[in-house]
Tab-separated table of C-alpha atoms in Angstrom:
chain	number	residue	atom	x	y	z
A	1	UNK	CA	-30.937	-33.846	71.949
A	2	UNK	CA	-33.231	-30.911	72.428
A	3	UNK	CA	-34.353	-31.215	68.837
A	4	UNK	CA	-35.050	-34.923	69.299
A	5	UNK	CA	-37.118	-34.186	72.390
A	6	UNK	CA	-39.065	-31.546	70.518
A	7	UNK	CA	-39.655	-33.985	67.694
A	8	UNK	CA	-40.913	-36.639	70.101
A	9	UNK	CA	-43.201	-34.181	71.840
A	10	UNK	CA	-44.652	-33.064	68.533
A	11	UNK	CA	-45.109	-36.675	67.468
A	12	UNK	CA	-46.952	-37.246	70.709
A	13	UNK	CA	-49.162	-34.228	70.045
A	14	UNK	CA	-49.779	-35.461	66.517
A	15	UNK	CA	-50.759	-38.867	67.844
A	16	UNK	CA	-53.112	-37.370	70.377
A	17	UNK	CA	-54.714	-35.261	67.658
A	18	UNK	CA	-55.043	-38.317	65.468
A	19	UNK	CA	-56.550	-40.452	68.234
A	20	UNK	CA	-58.832	-37.634	69.268
A	21	UNK	CA	-59.829	-37.301	65.606
A	22	UNK	CA	-60.735	-40.977	65.413
A	23	UNK	CA	-62.694	-40.766	68.621
A	24	UNK	CA	-64.595	-37.747	67.359
A	25	UNK	CA	-65.511	-39.631	64.215
A	26	UNK	CA	-66.634	-42.620	66.269
A	27	UNK	CA	-68.724	-40.561	68.609
A	28	UNK	CA	-70.380	-38.772	65.723
A	29	UNK	CA	-70.837	-42.099	63.969
A	30	UNK	CA	-72.816	-43.590	66.803
A	31	UNK	CA	-75.220	-40.670	66.636
A	32	UNK	CA	-76.134	-41.295	63.024
A	33	UNK	CA	-79.400	-42.919	62.082
A	34	UNK	CA	-77.606	-45.862	60.499
A	35	UNK	CA	-74.434	-46.048	62.520
A	36	UNK	CA	-73.770	-49.696	61.683
A	37	UNK	CA	-73.255	-48.690	58.087
A	38	UNK	CA	-70.552	-46.143	58.785
A	39	UNK	CA	-66.983	-47.202	58.441
A	40	UNK	CA	-66.076	-45.307	61.572
A	41	UNK	CA	-67.465	-47.821	64.046
A	42	UNK	CA	-66.499	-50.935	62.116
A	43	UNK	CA	-63.468	-52.712	63.530
A	44	UNK	CA	-61.588	-53.758	60.401
A	45	UNK	CA	-58.590	-54.974	62.403
A	46	UNK	CA	-60.830	-57.361	64.343
A	47	UNK	CA	-62.451	-58.541	61.108
A	48	UNK	CA	-59.010	-59.161	59.661
A	49	UNK	CA	-58.156	-61.400	62.611
A	50	UNK	CA	-61.352	-63.348	61.995
A	51	UNK	CA	-60.445	-63.679	58.335
A	52	UNK	CA	-56.938	-64.838	59.258
A	53	UNK	CA	-58.308	-67.589	61.468
A	54	UNK	CA	-60.958	-68.473	58.871
A	55	UNK	CA	-58.218	-68.803	56.260
A	56	UNK	CA	-56.327	-71.122	58.623
A	57	UNK	CA	-59.445	-73.300	58.863
A	58	UNK	CA	-59.730	-73.170	55.055
A	59	UNK	CA	-56.142	-74.382	54.632
A	60	UNK	CA	-56.786	-77.164	57.135
A	61	UNK	CA	-59.766	-78.374	55.125
A	62	UNK	CA	-57.652	-78.359	51.958
A	63	UNK	CA	-55.122	-80.589	53.736
A	64	UNK	CA	-57.990	-82.925	54.677
A	65	UNK	CA	-59.333	-82.708	51.102
A	66	UNK	CA	-62.696	-81.897	52.670
A	67	UNK	CA	-64.661	-80.445	49.770
A	68	UNK	CA	-67.916	-80.434	51.784
A	69	UNK	CA	-66.318	-78.461	54.607
A	70	UNK	CA	-64.750	-76.035	52.136
A	71	UNK	CA	-68.034	-75.453	50.315
A	72	UNK	CA	-69.655	-74.628	53.670
A	73	UNK	CA	-67.151	-71.789	54.123
A	74	UNK	CA	-68.714	-70.021	51.131
A	75	UNK	CA	-72.005	-68.133	51.226
A	76	UNK	CA	-74.978	-69.930	49.711
A	77	UNK	CA	-74.832	-67.516	46.747
A	78	UNK	CA	-71.036	-67.630	46.394
A	79	UNK	CA	-68.968	-67.950	43.251
A	80	UNK	CA	-65.641	-69.731	43.128
A	81	UNK	CA	-63.924	-67.858	40.297
A	82	UNK	CA	-61.005	-70.197	39.841
A	83	UNK	CA	-58.299	-69.999	37.208
A	84	UNK	CA	-58.758	-72.122	34.095
A	85	UNK	CA	-62.277	-73.129	35.001
A	86	UNK	CA	-65.678	-71.577	34.561
A	87	UNK	CA	-66.985	-69.927	37.725
A	88	UNK	CA	-68.656	-72.384	40.100
A	89	UNK	CA	-71.850	-70.857	41.504
A	90	UNK	CA	-73.378	-72.116	44.729
A	91	UNK	CA	-72.148	-74.627	47.290
A	92	UNK	CA	-72.896	-77.784	45.299
A	93	UNK	CA	-70.866	-76.530	42.322
A	94	UNK	CA	-68.104	-75.265	44.618
A	95	UNK	CA	-67.885	-78.615	46.405
A	96	UNK	CA	-67.694	-80.368	43.045
A	97	UNK	CA	-64.952	-77.980	41.881
A	98	UNK	CA	-62.849	-78.671	44.984
A	99	UNK	CA	-63.354	-82.409	44.602
A	100	UNK	CA	-62.115	-82.064	41.015
A	101	UNK	CA	-59.088	-80.031	42.080
A	102	UNK	CA	-58.163	-82.591	44.738
A	103	UNK	CA	-58.486	-85.392	42.200
A	104	UNK	CA	-56.233	-83.488	39.771
A	105	UNK	CA	-53.594	-82.246	42.225
A	106	UNK	CA	-53.469	-84.916	44.928
A	107	UNK	CA	-52.694	-84.266	48.611
A	108	UNK	CA	-51.717	-80.601	48.381
A	109	UNK	CA	-51.045	-78.115	51.135
A	110	UNK	CA	-52.311	-74.565	50.625
A	111	UNK	CA	-50.901	-71.566	52.438
A	112	UNK	CA	-52.957	-68.379	52.347
A	113	UNK	CA	-51.386	-65.049	53.309
A	114	UNK	CA	-53.513	-61.956	53.681
A	115	UNK	CA	-51.861	-58.898	52.137
A	116	UNK	CA	-54.540	-56.336	52.903
A	117	UNK	CA	-58.228	-55.948	53.697
A	118	UNK	CA	-60.734	-53.166	53.067
A	119	UNK	CA	-64.403	-52.764	53.803
A	120	UNK	CA	-67.037	-52.666	56.459
A	121	UNK	CA	-69.719	-54.828	58.004
A	122	UNK	CA	-71.438	-55.141	54.627
A	123	UNK	CA	-68.502	-56.629	52.783
A	124	UNK	CA	-64.775	-57.078	53.153
A	125	UNK	CA	-62.381	-57.267	50.221
A	126	UNK	CA	-59.198	-59.220	50.899
A	127	UNK	CA	-56.053	-59.310	48.810
A	128	UNK	CA	-53.840	-62.306	49.423
A	129	UNK	CA	-51.220	-64.643	48.125
A	130	UNK	CA	-51.225	-68.421	47.849
A	131	UNK	CA	-48.506	-71.032	48.009
A	132	UNK	CA	-49.369	-74.590	47.104
A	133	UNK	CA	-47.079	-77.496	47.841
A	134	UNK	CA	-47.238	-81.215	47.138
A	135	UNK	CA	-45.138	-83.346	49.460
A	136	UNK	CA	-43.100	-80.276	50.366
A	137	UNK	CA	-42.457	-79.198	46.779
A	138	UNK	CA	-43.967	-75.958	45.499
A	139	UNK	CA	-46.338	-76.680	42.651
A	140	UNK	CA	-48.001	-73.279	42.436
A	141	UNK	CA	-47.940	-69.799	43.859
A	142	UNK	CA	-50.425	-67.086	43.143
A	143	UNK	CA	-52.701	-64.363	44.386
A	144	UNK	CA	-56.358	-63.668	44.986
A	145	UNK	CA	-59.084	-61.224	45.745
A	146	UNK	CA	-61.787	-62.588	48.024
A	147	UNK	CA	-64.984	-60.700	48.795
A	148	UNK	CA	-66.303	-61.729	52.202
A	149	UNK	CA	-69.888	-61.437	53.375
A	150	UNK	CA	-71.496	-62.178	56.707
A	151	UNK	CA	-73.895	-65.114	56.572
A	152	UNK	CA	-75.432	-66.802	59.616
A	153	UNK	CA	-73.208	-64.668	61.807
A	154	UNK	CA	-69.978	-65.737	60.134
A	155	UNK	CA	-67.718	-64.138	57.556
A	156	UNK	CA	-67.895	-66.386	54.514
A	157	UNK	CA	-66.351	-66.279	51.060
A	158	UNK	CA	-68.761	-64.645	48.618
A	159	UNK	CA	-66.481	-64.199	45.625
A	160	UNK	CA	-63.113	-65.954	45.336
A	161	UNK	CA	-61.038	-64.988	42.306
A	162	UNK	CA	-57.500	-66.329	42.111
A	163	UNK	CA	-54.771	-67.087	39.646
A	164	UNK	CA	-51.212	-68.317	39.394
A	165	UNK	CA	-48.050	-66.232	39.315
A	166	UNK	CA	-46.374	-68.915	37.226
A	167	UNK	CA	-46.150	-68.416	33.472
A	168	UNK	CA	-47.990	-70.764	31.163
A	169	UNK	CA	-45.879	-73.583	29.799
A	170	UNK	CA	-46.684	-72.471	26.252
A	171	UNK	CA	-47.982	-69.126	24.942
A	172	UNK	CA	-51.813	-69.113	24.895
A	173	UNK	CA	-53.333	-69.413	21.453
B	1	UNK	CA	-42.245	-41.793	58.851
B	2	UNK	CA	-38.633	-41.580	57.803
B	3	UNK	CA	-39.485	-38.435	55.893
B	4	UNK	CA	-40.631	-36.640	58.987
B	5	UNK	CA	-37.168	-35.390	59.749
B	6	UNK	CA	-37.770	-31.821	60.745
B	7	UNK	CA	-40.007	-30.387	63.345
B	8	UNK	CA	-41.494	-28.082	60.711
B	9	UNK	CA	-42.751	-31.023	58.725
B	10	UNK	CA	-44.178	-32.609	61.839
B	11	UNK	CA	-45.825	-29.322	62.764
B	12	UNK	CA	-47.340	-29.219	59.305
B	13	UNK	CA	-48.666	-32.733	59.653
B	14	UNK	CA	-49.981	-31.940	63.089
B	15	UNK	CA	-51.883	-29.037	61.582
B	16	UNK	CA	-53.250	-31.156	58.781
B	17	UNK	CA	-54.377	-33.768	61.291
B	18	UNK	CA	-56.020	-31.068	63.321
B	19	UNK	CA	-57.798	-29.588	60.300
B	20	UNK	CA	-58.777	-33.031	59.032
B	21	UNK	CA	-60.009	-33.790	62.522
B	22	UNK	CA	-62.187	-30.715	62.529
B	23	UNK	CA	-63.547	-31.535	59.099
B	24	UNK	CA	-64.372	-35.079	60.118
B	25	UNK	CA	-66.152	-33.812	63.164
B	26	UNK	CA	-68.030	-31.222	61.139
B	27	UNK	CA	-69.046	-33.572	58.373
B	28	UNK	CA	-70.229	-36.195	60.805
B	29	UNK	CA	-71.941	-33.601	62.884
B	30	UNK	CA	-73.744	-31.732	60.134
B	31	UNK	CA	-74.730	-34.785	58.102
B	32	UNK	CA	-75.820	-36.914	61.017
B	33	UNK	CA	-78.771	-38.579	59.316
B	34	UNK	CA	-77.045	-39.110	55.989
B	35	UNK	CA	-73.332	-39.187	56.585
B	36	UNK	CA	-71.208	-39.452	53.450
B	37	UNK	CA	-69.798	-42.649	54.893
B	38	UNK	CA	-73.098	-44.462	55.031
B	39	UNK	CA	-74.199	-46.585	52.121
B	40	UNK	CA	-77.671	-45.058	52.341
B	41	UNK	CA	-76.862	-41.937	50.335
B	42	UNK	CA	-74.323	-43.501	48.006
B	43	UNK	CA	-75.709	-43.975	44.515
B	44	UNK	CA	-74.334	-47.375	43.532
B	45	UNK	CA	-76.385	-47.454	40.341
B	46	UNK	CA	-74.789	-44.175	39.218
B	47	UNK	CA	-71.345	-45.491	40.139
B	48	UNK	CA	-72.047	-48.621	38.118
B	49	UNK	CA	-72.840	-46.475	35.074
B	50	UNK	CA	-69.546	-44.654	35.540
B	51	UNK	CA	-67.750	-47.985	35.793
B	52	UNK	CA	-69.518	-49.212	32.648
B	53	UNK	CA	-68.348	-46.192	30.691
B	54	UNK	CA	-64.874	-46.439	32.216
B	55	UNK	CA	-64.694	-50.072	31.131
B	56	UNK	CA	-65.670	-49.004	27.613
B	57	UNK	CA	-62.773	-46.537	27.622
B	58	UNK	CA	-60.526	-49.341	28.929
B	59	UNK	CA	-61.533	-51.640	26.057
B	60	UNK	CA	-60.924	-48.828	23.578
B	61	UNK	CA	-57.394	-48.374	24.896
B	62	UNK	CA	-56.763	-52.123	24.572
B	63	UNK	CA	-57.826	-51.897	20.928
B	64	UNK	CA	-55.377	-49.018	20.472
B	65	UNK	CA	-52.710	-50.987	22.377
B	66	UNK	CA	-52.240	-47.875	24.489
B	67	UNK	CA	-50.369	-49.175	27.538
B	68	UNK	CA	-49.731	-45.643	28.830
B	69	UNK	CA	-53.413	-44.756	28.673
B	70	UNK	CA	-54.339	-48.036	30.351
B	71	UNK	CA	-51.842	-47.548	33.169
B	72	UNK	CA	-53.350	-44.108	33.807
B	73	UNK	CA	-56.716	-45.760	34.483
B	74	UNK	CA	-55.226	-47.428	37.551
B	75	UNK	CA	-54.610	-45.686	40.867
B	76	UNK	CA	-51.014	-44.738	41.559
B	77	UNK	CA	-50.872	-47.540	44.170
B	78	UNK	CA	-52.698	-50.100	42.030
B	79	UNK	CA	-51.870	-53.749	41.482
B	80	UNK	CA	-52.559	-55.567	38.266
B	81	UNK	CA	-53.031	-59.125	39.508
B	82	UNK	CA	-52.982	-60.864	36.155
B	83	UNK	CA	-53.101	-64.575	35.500
B	84	UNK	CA	-49.784	-66.349	34.980
B	85	UNK	CA	-47.725	-63.355	35.950
B	86	UNK	CA	-46.523	-61.869	39.203
B	87	UNK	CA	-48.608	-58.904	40.341
B	88	UNK	CA	-47.549	-55.626	38.727
B	89	UNK	CA	-47.516	-52.842	41.326
B	90	UNK	CA	-47.743	-49.203	40.343
B	91	UNK	CA	-48.359	-47.557	36.984
B	92	UNK	CA	-44.901	-48.107	35.495
B	93	UNK	CA	-45.069	-51.861	36.135
B	94	UNK	CA	-48.684	-51.980	34.922
B	95	UNK	CA	-47.789	-50.160	31.713
B	96	UNK	CA	-44.932	-52.572	31.155
B	97	UNK	CA	-47.227	-55.550	31.769
B	98	UNK	CA	-49.748	-54.307	29.197
B	99	UNK	CA	-46.983	-53.654	26.686
B	100	UNK	CA	-45.828	-57.243	27.220
B	101	UNK	CA	-49.343	-58.614	26.791
B	102	UNK	CA	-49.815	-56.679	23.554
B	103	UNK	CA	-46.492	-57.969	22.260
B	104	UNK	CA	-47.507	-61.549	23.107
B	105	UNK	CA	-51.113	-61.471	21.891
B	106	UNK	CA	-51.107	-58.974	19.018
B	107	UNK	CA	-54.027	-56.710	18.072
B	108	UNK	CA	-56.664	-58.127	20.432
B	109	UNK	CA	-60.121	-56.828	21.231
B	110	UNK	CA	-61.274	-57.061	24.839
B	111	UNK	CA	-64.914	-56.997	25.869
B	112	UNK	CA	-65.655	-56.380	29.542
B	113	UNK	CA	-69.089	-57.152	30.968
B	114	UNK	CA	-69.984	-56.104	34.474
B	115	UNK	CA	-71.894	-58.816	36.329
B	116	UNK	CA	-72.406	-57.025	39.630
B	117	UNK	CA	-71.045	-54.241	41.805
B	118	UNK	CA	-70.981	-53.663	45.564
B	119	UNK	CA	-69.622	-50.914	47.736
B	120	UNK	CA	-69.748	-47.281	48.596
B	121	UNK	CA	-67.844	-44.062	48.049
B	122	UNK	CA	-64.751	-45.591	49.685
B	123	UNK	CA	-64.424	-48.566	47.380
B	124	UNK	CA	-66.424	-50.468	44.812
B	125	UNK	CA	-65.965	-54.164	44.100
B	126	UNK	CA	-66.919	-55.256	40.597
B	127	UNK	CA	-67.422	-58.771	39.304
B	128	UNK	CA	-67.192	-59.127	35.564
B	129	UNK	CA	-66.479	-61.334	32.621
B	130	UNK	CA	-64.018	-60.910	29.768
B	131	UNK	CA	-64.037	-61.992	26.162
B	132	UNK	CA	-60.890	-61.584	24.121
B	133	UNK	CA	-60.826	-61.916	20.367
B	134	UNK	CA	-58.100	-61.734	17.760
B	135	UNK	CA	-59.296	-60.853	14.275
B	136	UNK	CA	-62.798	-61.911	15.235
B	137	UNK	CA	-61.758	-65.249	16.713
B	138	UNK	CA	-62.162	-65.879	20.443
B	139	UNK	CA	-58.788	-66.525	22.000
B	140	UNK	CA	-59.804	-66.251	25.649
B	141	UNK	CA	-62.750	-65.768	27.919
B	142	UNK	CA	-62.580	-65.244	31.631
B	143	UNK	CA	-63.694	-63.389	34.707
B	144	UNK	CA	-62.433	-60.829	37.154
B	145	UNK	CA	-62.841	-58.987	40.404
B	146	UNK	CA	-61.816	-55.329	40.247
B	147	UNK	CA	-61.624	-53.104	43.308
B	148	UNK	CA	-62.194	-49.493	42.324
B	149	UNK	CA	-61.071	-46.447	44.256
B	150	UNK	CA	-61.630	-42.776	43.689
B	151	UNK	CA	-58.438	-40.900	42.794
B	152	UNK	CA	-58.285	-37.320	41.520
B	153	UNK	CA	-62.077	-37.328	41.326
B	154	UNK	CA	-62.253	-40.409	39.114
B	155	UNK	CA	-63.011	-44.055	39.780
B	156	UNK	CA	-59.817	-45.936	38.999
B	157	UNK	CA	-58.776	-49.568	39.150
B	158	UNK	CA	-57.048	-50.280	42.457
B	159	UNK	CA	-56.879	-54.083	42.338
B	160	UNK	CA	-57.507	-56.025	39.133
B	161	UNK	CA	-57.527	-59.806	39.534
B	162	UNK	CA	-58.562	-61.884	36.537
B	163	UNK	CA	-58.209	-65.330	35.078
B	164	UNK	CA	-59.278	-67.483	32.180
B	165	UNK	CA	-62.258	-69.823	32.024
B	166	UNK	CA	-60.382	-72.001	29.551
B	167	UNK	CA	-58.703	-75.157	30.843
B	168	UNK	CA	-54.951	-75.427	30.700
B	169	UNK	CA	-53.627	-77.286	27.681
B	170	UNK	CA	-51.880	-79.763	29.972
B	171	UNK	CA	-52.494	-80.556	33.656
B	172	UNK	CA	-50.341	-78.338	35.919
B	173	UNK	CA	-47.407	-80.096	37.559
């Protein structure tokens, strides 16, 4: 019991040191000439929440098959780097690509799950997984890296590279 | 956290936190105008050159079908997020994935072309294109996003997500 108490106390001390460390970094960060560019005062956890809710909006637009709304979630200079298609550059091409996907797949549902995020106010890199269903049946599952950039005060998709976990039906030749 | 079973270990970690805390404070304090964490003093062009040469080494190892060498170019906590396969996490799984690809494709040549890079000393995101040939004949072309991290003083692949530009032989169902 005594040992457990000691352990807890030392954990507490460790935590205080860690928190104090973070605070020190933050305080120093705000004194720099370009504090907004330091990672120390960027709230990645808050950005992740924004990305989570943005991904929920994205999935909703997929359900509605709203290619115009989806294209607007990308930056004006974005690239949709989809699997088994050439990259679609810019909103018009991205809208067209989504319209084509909806025509090919039908009324799909897309679930996006963020695995991790890294970055700062300049750019966020997100790793995630996808699950696509059609009338409740899984038709694809996969993964992606999205690079997010702030445009017009919103985090938007700047690069969106994804692929399927499922093997090809036949070996590629 | 499970490993922190003894008070000695926790003491050690407490000390490390304390030292790391002091270092953080010192670095931020002494480099106020040009903190190492700001993008302002990070030489992205130089990093891009390093990535270019690293990609050349990568291609050379593909030619040699050296799955061990390729796996060593990834960080220890890397994920190879390849198309039409589940993500391979860690070097052993990545080596195995490359060995499988070599067995499936044969003596391929892989050309990597960097399109753009973004980031800082914490992480670099690279957009690129791939061209894969077998005995001089193109068998695939595609694109990728790679997230690079510094490990043991070298830029290594941390996340590697790629796919093909070529359409699927048959529509996915």
